[in-house]
Tab-separated table of C-alpha atoms in Angstrom:
chain	number	residue	atom	x	y	z
A	1	UNK	CA	0.009	-0.094	-0.088
A	2	UNK	CA	2.988	2.231	0.687
A	3	UNK	CA	4.326	1.837	-2.550
A	4	UNK	CA	0.935	2.004	-4.473
A	5	UNK	CA	-0.107	5.163	-2.802
A	6	UNK	CA	3.635	6.751	-3.339
A	7	UNK	CA	3.479	5.970	-6.936
A	8	UNK	CA	0.336	7.783	-7.260
A	9	UNK	CA	1.317	10.697	-5.302
A	10	UNK	CA	4.334	11.073	-7.400
A	11	UNK	CA	2.556	11.234	-10.524
A	12	UNK	CA	1.878	14.671	-11.101
A	13	UNK	CA	5.014	16.029	-9.499
A	14	UNK	CA	6.950	13.835	-11.943
A	15	UNK	CA	5.006	15.818	-14.736
A	16	UNK	CA	5.619	19.021	-13.608
A	17	UNK	CA	9.316	18.224	-13.244
A	18	UNK	CA	9.835	16.791	-16.597
A	19	UNK	CA	8.078	19.945	-18.171
A	20	UNK	CA	10.322	22.355	-16.056
A	21	UNK	CA	13.373	20.496	-17.521
A	22	UNK	CA	12.275	20.713	-20.717
A	23	UNK	CA	11.624	24.611	-20.906
A	24	UNK	CA	15.310	24.671	-18.878
A	25	UNK	CA	17.064	22.820	-21.764
A	26	UNK	CA	14.910	25.126	-24.377
A	27	UNK	CA	16.417	28.085	-22.806
A	28	UNK	CA	20.269	26.990	-22.256
A	29	UNK	CA	20.317	25.249	-25.753
A	30	UNK	CA	20.101	29.021	-27.005
A	31	UNK	CA	23.442	29.924	-25.910
A	32	UNK	CA	25.249	26.655	-27.389
A	33	UNK	CA	27.438	27.378	-30.339
A	34	UNK	CA	25.138	26.938	-33.818
A	35	UNK	CA	26.557	26.990	-37.615
A	36	UNK	CA	23.155	27.817	-38.592
A	37	UNK	CA	22.766	30.691	-36.347
A	38	UNK	CA	22.743	34.171	-37.721
A	39	UNK	CA	21.129	37.593	-38.146
A	40	UNK	CA	19.243	38.634	-41.545
A	41	UNK	CA	20.619	41.952	-43.006
A	42	UNK	CA	17.015	43.320	-42.641
A	43	UNK	CA	15.742	44.927	-39.364
A	44	UNK	CA	12.395	43.206	-39.493
A	45	UNK	CA	13.366	39.885	-39.538
A	46	UNK	CA	15.904	38.055	-37.578
A	47	UNK	CA	17.253	34.316	-38.067
A	48	UNK	CA	14.374	33.300	-40.539
A	49	UNK	CA	16.921	30.465	-41.453
A	50	UNK	CA	17.149	29.355	-38.053
A	51	UNK	CA	12.899	29.072	-37.347
A	52	UNK	CA	13.283	30.940	-33.754
A	53	UNK	CA	13.441	34.056	-32.415
A	54	UNK	CA	16.790	36.025	-31.735
A	55	UNK	CA	18.733	35.973	-28.544
A	56	UNK	CA	19.144	38.941	-26.507
A	57	UNK	CA	22.785	38.813	-27.653
A	58	UNK	CA	21.830	39.074	-31.333
A	59	UNK	CA	19.345	41.958	-30.610
A	60	UNK	CA	22.181	44.055	-28.833
A	61	UNK	CA	24.311	43.498	-31.927
A	62	UNK	CA	21.492	44.636	-34.155
A	63	UNK	CA	21.026	47.856	-32.524
A	64	UNK	CA	24.403	48.649	-33.263
A	65	UNK	CA	24.451	47.654	-37.110
A	66	UNK	CA	23.628	50.525	-39.592
A	67	UNK	CA	21.059	49.952	-42.444
A	68	UNK	CA	21.955	50.552	-46.043
A	69	UNK	CA	20.511	53.916	-45.793
A	70	UNK	CA	22.550	54.845	-43.332
A	71	UNK	CA	25.735	53.740	-44.920
A	72	UNK	CA	24.717	55.249	-47.905
A	73	UNK	CA	24.214	58.775	-45.825
A	74	UNK	CA	27.109	58.337	-43.983
A	75	UNK	CA	29.319	57.833	-47.437
A	76	UNK	CA	27.602	60.844	-48.703
A	77	UNK	CA	28.062	62.950	-45.529
A	78	UNK	CA	31.851	61.595	-45.651
A	79	UNK	CA	32.125	62.666	-49.244
A	80	UNK	CA	30.633	66.200	-48.666
A	81	UNK	CA	32.953	66.989	-45.672
A	82	UNK	CA	35.751	65.729	-47.995
A	83	UNK	CA	34.793	68.017	-50.793
A	84	UNK	CA	34.181	70.984	-47.931
A	85	UNK	CA	37.731	70.506	-46.724
A	86	UNK	CA	39.499	70.735	-49.877
A	87	UNK	CA	36.977	73.656	-50.926
A	88	UNK	CA	38.339	75.238	-47.906
A	89	UNK	CA	41.987	74.462	-48.623
A	90	UNK	CA	41.659	75.798	-52.165
A	91	UNK	CA	40.170	78.848	-50.762
A	92	UNK	CA	42.697	79.639	-48.359
A	93	UNK	CA	45.280	78.963	-51.032
A	94	UNK	CA	43.756	81.361	-53.293
A	95	UNK	CA	43.610	83.959	-51.041
A	96	UNK	CA	47.186	83.315	-50.045
A	97	UNK	CA	48.377	83.750	-53.814
A	98	UNK	CA	45.937	86.666	-54.598
A	99	UNK	CA	47.764	88.188	-51.430
A	100	UNK	CA	51.054	87.248	-52.726
A	101	UNK	CA	50.299	88.654	-56.122
A	102	UNK	CA	48.409	91.834	-54.349
A	103	UNK	CA	51.955	92.706	-53.029
A	104	UNK	CA	54.223	91.919	-55.806
A	105	UNK	CA	52.218	94.123	-58.064
A	106	UNK	CA	52.824	96.794	-55.550
A	107	UNK	CA	56.118	97.214	-57.077
A	108	UNK	CA	56.370	97.170	-60.542
A	109	UNK	CA	59.107	95.623	-62.567
A	110	UNK	CA	61.383	98.905	-63.187
A	111	UNK	CA	61.097	99.595	-59.019
A	112	UNK	CA	62.120	96.020	-58.213
A	113	UNK	CA	65.353	96.395	-60.623
A	114	UNK	CA	66.029	99.642	-58.854
A	115	UNK	CA	65.808	98.479	-55.826
A	116	UNK	CA	67.819	95.392	-56.667
A	117	UNK	CA	70.484	97.401	-58.075
A	118	UNK	CA	70.405	99.689	-54.970
A	119	UNK	CA	71.027	96.697	-52.883
A	120	UNK	CA	74.092	95.658	-54.762
A	121	UNK	CA	75.688	99.146	-54.829
A	122	UNK	CA	74.973	99.569	-51.088
A	123	UNK	CA	76.451	96.110	-50.143
A	124	UNK	CA	79.440	96.823	-52.299
A	125	UNK	CA	80.521	100.559	-50.885
A	126	UNK	CA	79.513	99.317	-47.459
A	127	UNK	CA	82.153	96.285	-47.897
A	128	UNK	CA	84.875	98.832	-49.149
A	129	UNK	CA	84.495	100.943	-46.258
A	130	UNK	CA	84.501	97.958	-43.976
A	131	UNK	CA	87.581	96.561	-45.467
A	132	UNK	CA	89.519	100.132	-45.613
A	133	UNK	CA	88.285	100.284	-41.638
A	134	UNK	CA	89.467	97.000	-40.389
A	135	UNK	CA	91.895	95.691	-42.680
A	136	UNK	CA	93.786	98.683	-44.337
A	137	UNK	CA	94.263	100.593	-47.586
A	138	UNK	CA	92.770	98.722	-49.989
A	139	UNK	CA	93.153	98.909	-53.083
A	140	UNK	CA	96.598	99.554	-52.575
A	141	UNK	CA	97.123	101.721	-55.771
A	142	UNK	CA	95.138	104.731	-53.797
A	143	UNK	CA	98.215	105.183	-51.532
A	144	UNK	CA	99.747	106.370	-54.808
A	145	UNK	CA	96.919	109.419	-55.811
A	146	UNK	CA	97.504	112.809	-54.373
A	147	UNK	CA	95.865	113.977	-51.844
A	148	UNK	CA	94.646	117.098	-54.051
A	149	UNK	CA	92.935	114.732	-56.236
A	150	UNK	CA	91.057	112.797	-53.545
A	151	UNK	CA	90.217	116.578	-51.799
A	152	UNK	CA	89.051	117.555	-55.106
A	153	UNK	CA	86.766	114.550	-55.699
A	154	UNK	CA	85.141	114.264	-52.265
A	155	UNK	CA	84.337	118.393	-52.333
A	156	UNK	CA	82.709	117.830	-55.751
A	157	UNK	CA	80.864	114.422	-54.502
A	158	UNK	CA	79.641	115.870	-51.225
A	159	UNK	CA	78.376	119.391	-52.935
A	160	UNK	CA	76.449	117.640	-55.722
A	161	UNK	CA	75.275	114.703	-52.832
A	162	UNK	CA	74.252	117.092	-50.070
A	163	UNK	CA	72.905	119.751	-52.470
A	164	UNK	CA	70.527	117.043	-54.341
A	165	UNK	CA	69.166	116.076	-51.113
A	166	UNK	CA	68.409	119.197	-49.799
A	167	UNK	CA	67.011	120.726	-53.343
A	168	UNK	CA	64.998	117.468	-54.263
A	169	UNK	CA	63.288	118.021	-50.562
A	170	UNK	CA	62.363	121.750	-51.421
A	171	UNK	CA	60.866	120.940	-54.727
A	172	UNK	CA	58.641	118.047	-53.744
A	173	UNK	CA	57.552	120.180	-51.009
A	174	UNK	CA	56.535	122.596	-53.229
A	175	UNK	CA	55.227	120.475	-55.996
A	176	UNK	CA	52.680	118.877	-53.062
A	177	UNK	CA	51.322	122.039	-52.119
A	178	UNK	CA	50.684	122.864	-55.924
A	179	UNK	CA	47.720	120.216	-55.782
A	180	UNK	CA	48.561	120.480	-59.551
A	181	UNK	CA	48.185	116.747	-61.458
A	182	UNK	CA	50.249	117.516	-64.266
A	183	UNK	CA	53.123	118.832	-62.244
A	184	UNK	CA	52.946	116.020	-59.624
A	185	UNK	CA	53.227	113.701	-62.525
A	186	UNK	CA	56.160	115.532	-64.000
A	187	UNK	CA	58.020	115.344	-61.085
A	188	UNK	CA	57.581	111.866	-59.759
A	189	UNK	CA	58.065	110.545	-62.974
A	190	UNK	CA	61.634	112.475	-63.012
A	191	UNK	CA	62.538	111.744	-59.625
A	192	UNK	CA	64.503	108.154	-60.497
A	193	UNK	CA	66.304	109.755	-62.787
A	194	UNK	CA	67.763	112.513	-60.376
A	195	UNK	CA	68.404	109.577	-57.997
A	196	UNK	CA	70.413	107.505	-60.523
A	197	UNK	CA	72.163	110.275	-62.389
A	198	UNK	CA	72.862	112.610	-59.281
A	199	UNK	CA	72.813	111.374	-55.891
A	200	UNK	CA	73.826	108.080	-55.890
A	201	UNK	CA	76.955	108.772	-58.160
A	202	UNK	CA	77.940	111.815	-56.012
A	203	UNK	CA	77.615	109.860	-52.673
A	204	UNK	CA	79.538	107.008	-54.457
A	205	UNK	CA	82.359	109.577	-55.546
A	206	UNK	CA	82.188	111.098	-51.922
A	207	UNK	CA	82.607	108.005	-50.013
A	208	UNK	CA	85.533	106.644	-52.050
A	209	UNK	CA	87.370	109.804	-52.161
A	210	UNK	CA	86.905	110.370	-48.215
A	211	UNK	CA	88.604	106.942	-48.199
A	212	UNK	CA	91.352	107.828	-50.086
A	213	UNK	CA	91.842	111.172	-47.930
A	214	UNK	CA	92.218	108.971	-45.091
A	215	UNK	CA	94.663	107.047	-46.618
A	216	UNK	CA	96.713	109.791	-47.786
A	217	UNK	CA	96.392	111.757	-45.053
A	218	UNK	CA	96.642	109.351	-41.953
A	219	UNK	CA	97.564	106.045	-43.399
A	220	UNK	CA	94.307	104.601	-43.543
A	221	UNK	CA	90.559	104.487	-42.165
A	222	UNK	CA	91.854	101.773	-39.534
A	223	UNK	CA	94.151	104.402	-37.973
A	224	UNK	CA	92.001	107.741	-38.764
A	225	UNK	CA	90.965	110.100	-35.665
A	226	UNK	CA	87.428	108.857	-34.466
A	227	UNK	CA	85.713	111.909	-36.112
A	228	UNK	CA	86.376	110.438	-39.758
A	229	UNK	CA	84.745	106.822	-38.707
A	230	UNK	CA	81.734	108.944	-37.392
A	231	UNK	CA	81.428	110.698	-40.752
A	232	UNK	CA	81.124	107.042	-42.344
A	233	UNK	CA	79.048	105.243	-40.092
A	234	UNK	CA	76.607	108.386	-40.433
A	235	UNK	CA	76.681	108.072	-43.868
A	236	UNK	CA	75.779	104.326	-43.833
A	237	UNK	CA	72.897	105.289	-41.276
A	238	UNK	CA	71.764	108.036	-43.970
A	239	UNK	CA	72.080	105.129	-46.762
A	240	UNK	CA	69.881	102.982	-44.641
A	241	UNK	CA	67.171	105.496	-43.974
A	242	UNK	CA	66.903	106.903	-47.391
A	243	UNK	CA	66.801	103.573	-49.190
A	244	UNK	CA	64.115	102.281	-46.709
A	245	UNK	CA	61.806	105.170	-46.404
A	246	UNK	CA	62.570	107.199	-49.846
A	247	UNK	CA	63.169	105.118	-52.388
A	248	UNK	CA	60.767	102.453	-51.347
A	249	UNK	CA	57.611	105.145	-51.385
A	250	UNK	CA	58.531	106.632	-54.813
A	251	UNK	CA	56.608	103.737	-56.642
A	252	UNK	CA	53.672	104.492	-54.573
A	253	UNK	CA	53.603	108.091	-54.722
A	254	UNK	CA	53.906	107.755	-58.379
A	255	UNK	CA	50.972	105.361	-58.742
A	256	UNK	CA	48.676	107.791	-56.697
A	257	UNK	CA	49.897	110.503	-58.657
A	258	UNK	CA	48.825	108.813	-61.926
A	259	UNK	CA	45.499	108.048	-60.627
A	260	UNK	CA	45.023	111.609	-59.771
A	261	UNK	CA	46.274	112.924	-63.348
A	262	UNK	CA	43.863	110.406	-65.055
A	263	UNK	CA	40.991	111.704	-62.993
A	264	UNK	CA	42.049	115.221	-63.895
A	265	UNK	CA	42.031	114.057	-67.628
A	266	UNK	CA	38.452	112.720	-67.085
A	267	UNK	CA	37.573	116.177	-66.249
A	268	UNK	CA	37.194	116.310	-62.138
A	269	UNK	CA	38.805	119.621	-60.889
A	270	UNK	CA	39.493	120.523	-57.422
A	271	UNK	CA	41.789	117.572	-56.905
A	272	UNK	CA	44.282	117.419	-53.920
A	273	UNK	CA	47.911	115.921	-53.582
A	274	UNK	CA	47.669	112.207	-52.599
A	275	UNK	CA	48.447	111.469	-48.951
A	276	UNK	CA	51.514	108.965	-50.160
A	277	UNK	CA	52.932	111.997	-51.679
A	278	UNK	CA	52.479	114.309	-48.442
A	279	UNK	CA	53.852	111.884	-46.335
A	280	UNK	CA	57.003	111.560	-48.010
A	281	UNK	CA	58.189	115.049	-46.640
A	282	UNK	CA	59.028	113.829	-42.933
A	283	UNK	CA	61.412	111.143	-44.445
A	284	UNK	CA	63.063	114.157	-46.647
A	285	UNK	CA	63.654	116.596	-43.887
A	286	UNK	CA	65.029	113.916	-41.747
A	287	UNK	CA	67.325	113.109	-44.691
A	288	UNK	CA	68.377	116.759	-45.154
A	289	UNK	CA	69.402	116.627	-41.035
A	290	UNK	CA	71.873	113.788	-41.992
A	291	UNK	CA	73.340	115.908	-44.264
A	292	UNK	CA	73.792	118.750	-42.002
A	293	UNK	CA	74.774	116.087	-39.533
A	294	UNK	CA	77.798	115.132	-42.192
A	295	UNK	CA	79.208	118.597	-42.753
A	296	UNK	CA	79.108	119.732	-39.520
A	297	UNK	CA	81.474	116.730	-38.505
A	298	UNK	CA	83.579	117.723	-41.361
A	299	UNK	CA	84.012	120.902	-40.560
A	300	UNK	CA	84.232	121.287	-36.835
A	301	UNK	CA	86.843	118.414	-36.745
A	302	UNK	CA	89.871	118.983	-34.586
A	303	UNK	CA	92.374	120.717	-36.189
A	304	UNK	CA	90.564	122.705	-38.773
A	305	UNK	CA	89.774	126.342	-38.482
A	306	UNK	CA	88.885	126.447	-34.878
A	307	UNK	CA	91.274	124.906	-32.105
A	308	UNK	CA	89.969	122.838	-30.046
A	309	UNK	CA	92.557	123.390	-27.308
A	310	UNK	CA	90.977	127.197	-26.515
A	311	UNK	CA	87.678	125.488	-25.512
A	312	UNK	CA	89.488	122.459	-24.063
A	313	UNK	CA	93.045	123.278	-22.919
A	314	UNK	CA	95.484	120.226	-22.347
A	315	UNK	CA	95.625	119.074	-18.697
A	316	UNK	CA	98.932	117.912	-19.376
A	317	UNK	CA	98.281	115.026	-17.301
A	318	UNK	CA	100.740	112.801	-19.510
A	319	UNK	CA	103.299	115.135	-20.356
């Protein structure tokens, strides 16, 4: 009786246990590896080949998978960004090249050649002075030239150089005050000719003859009195100032004057002198002060005309 009763009591319990085991086996079998399991390319259907619902892992993978439309849009966006970056780079390059062209066009070919020639001249004459100042008399044949020949060249060169700077300053100021387009156009068209035919050759003669005077009178620049070195360094400072402020603005002033003259030819009246012309007056005045300083050093040097002993008598400390 105990056995029979036990079997009758265990019947329903066994059926429940078998059902629970089958559900558990079906659940755990989804984690076993299967060669036929996969995720279909469409979002709406999963694993139709496997004939079952997708697992949680497959659902998570599906959330990060892009559709064909998203992939197409991504490629299009990437291509658009690439094209945008390329166009931006091209725009920057175009702006840079246009800026360089604008800067280079600000100086015409004639003015470029003039500045290059002036640079070569400045380097050459400075090298000549420095060699004579630190090395000795060079070239050596200058020692055989009579002192009076150097003195005559120095006086003529200095007169033409200093007079040319001061006279052109006064004339240019009067021309600027006239507000006459034709007069301005004529003046700025002829200024480079005056510089190349008068001022630069005169300055060259003055510096070479001055070096010759130092060689014949004192034995060379390297043993000359201090005021001689001061004169040459002042000349070099003047050359730097003149080249950087006067010659470099002549082209700009000439273009402004040509524009003014063209407007005058078209019938405009009561025109005023361009600022590019008026602004040059300060540079010219400073150049004139350089000339006055140079001649002051030449005239008031010790041992000529006025003896410094009457102002600064020797103390006899080393006698």
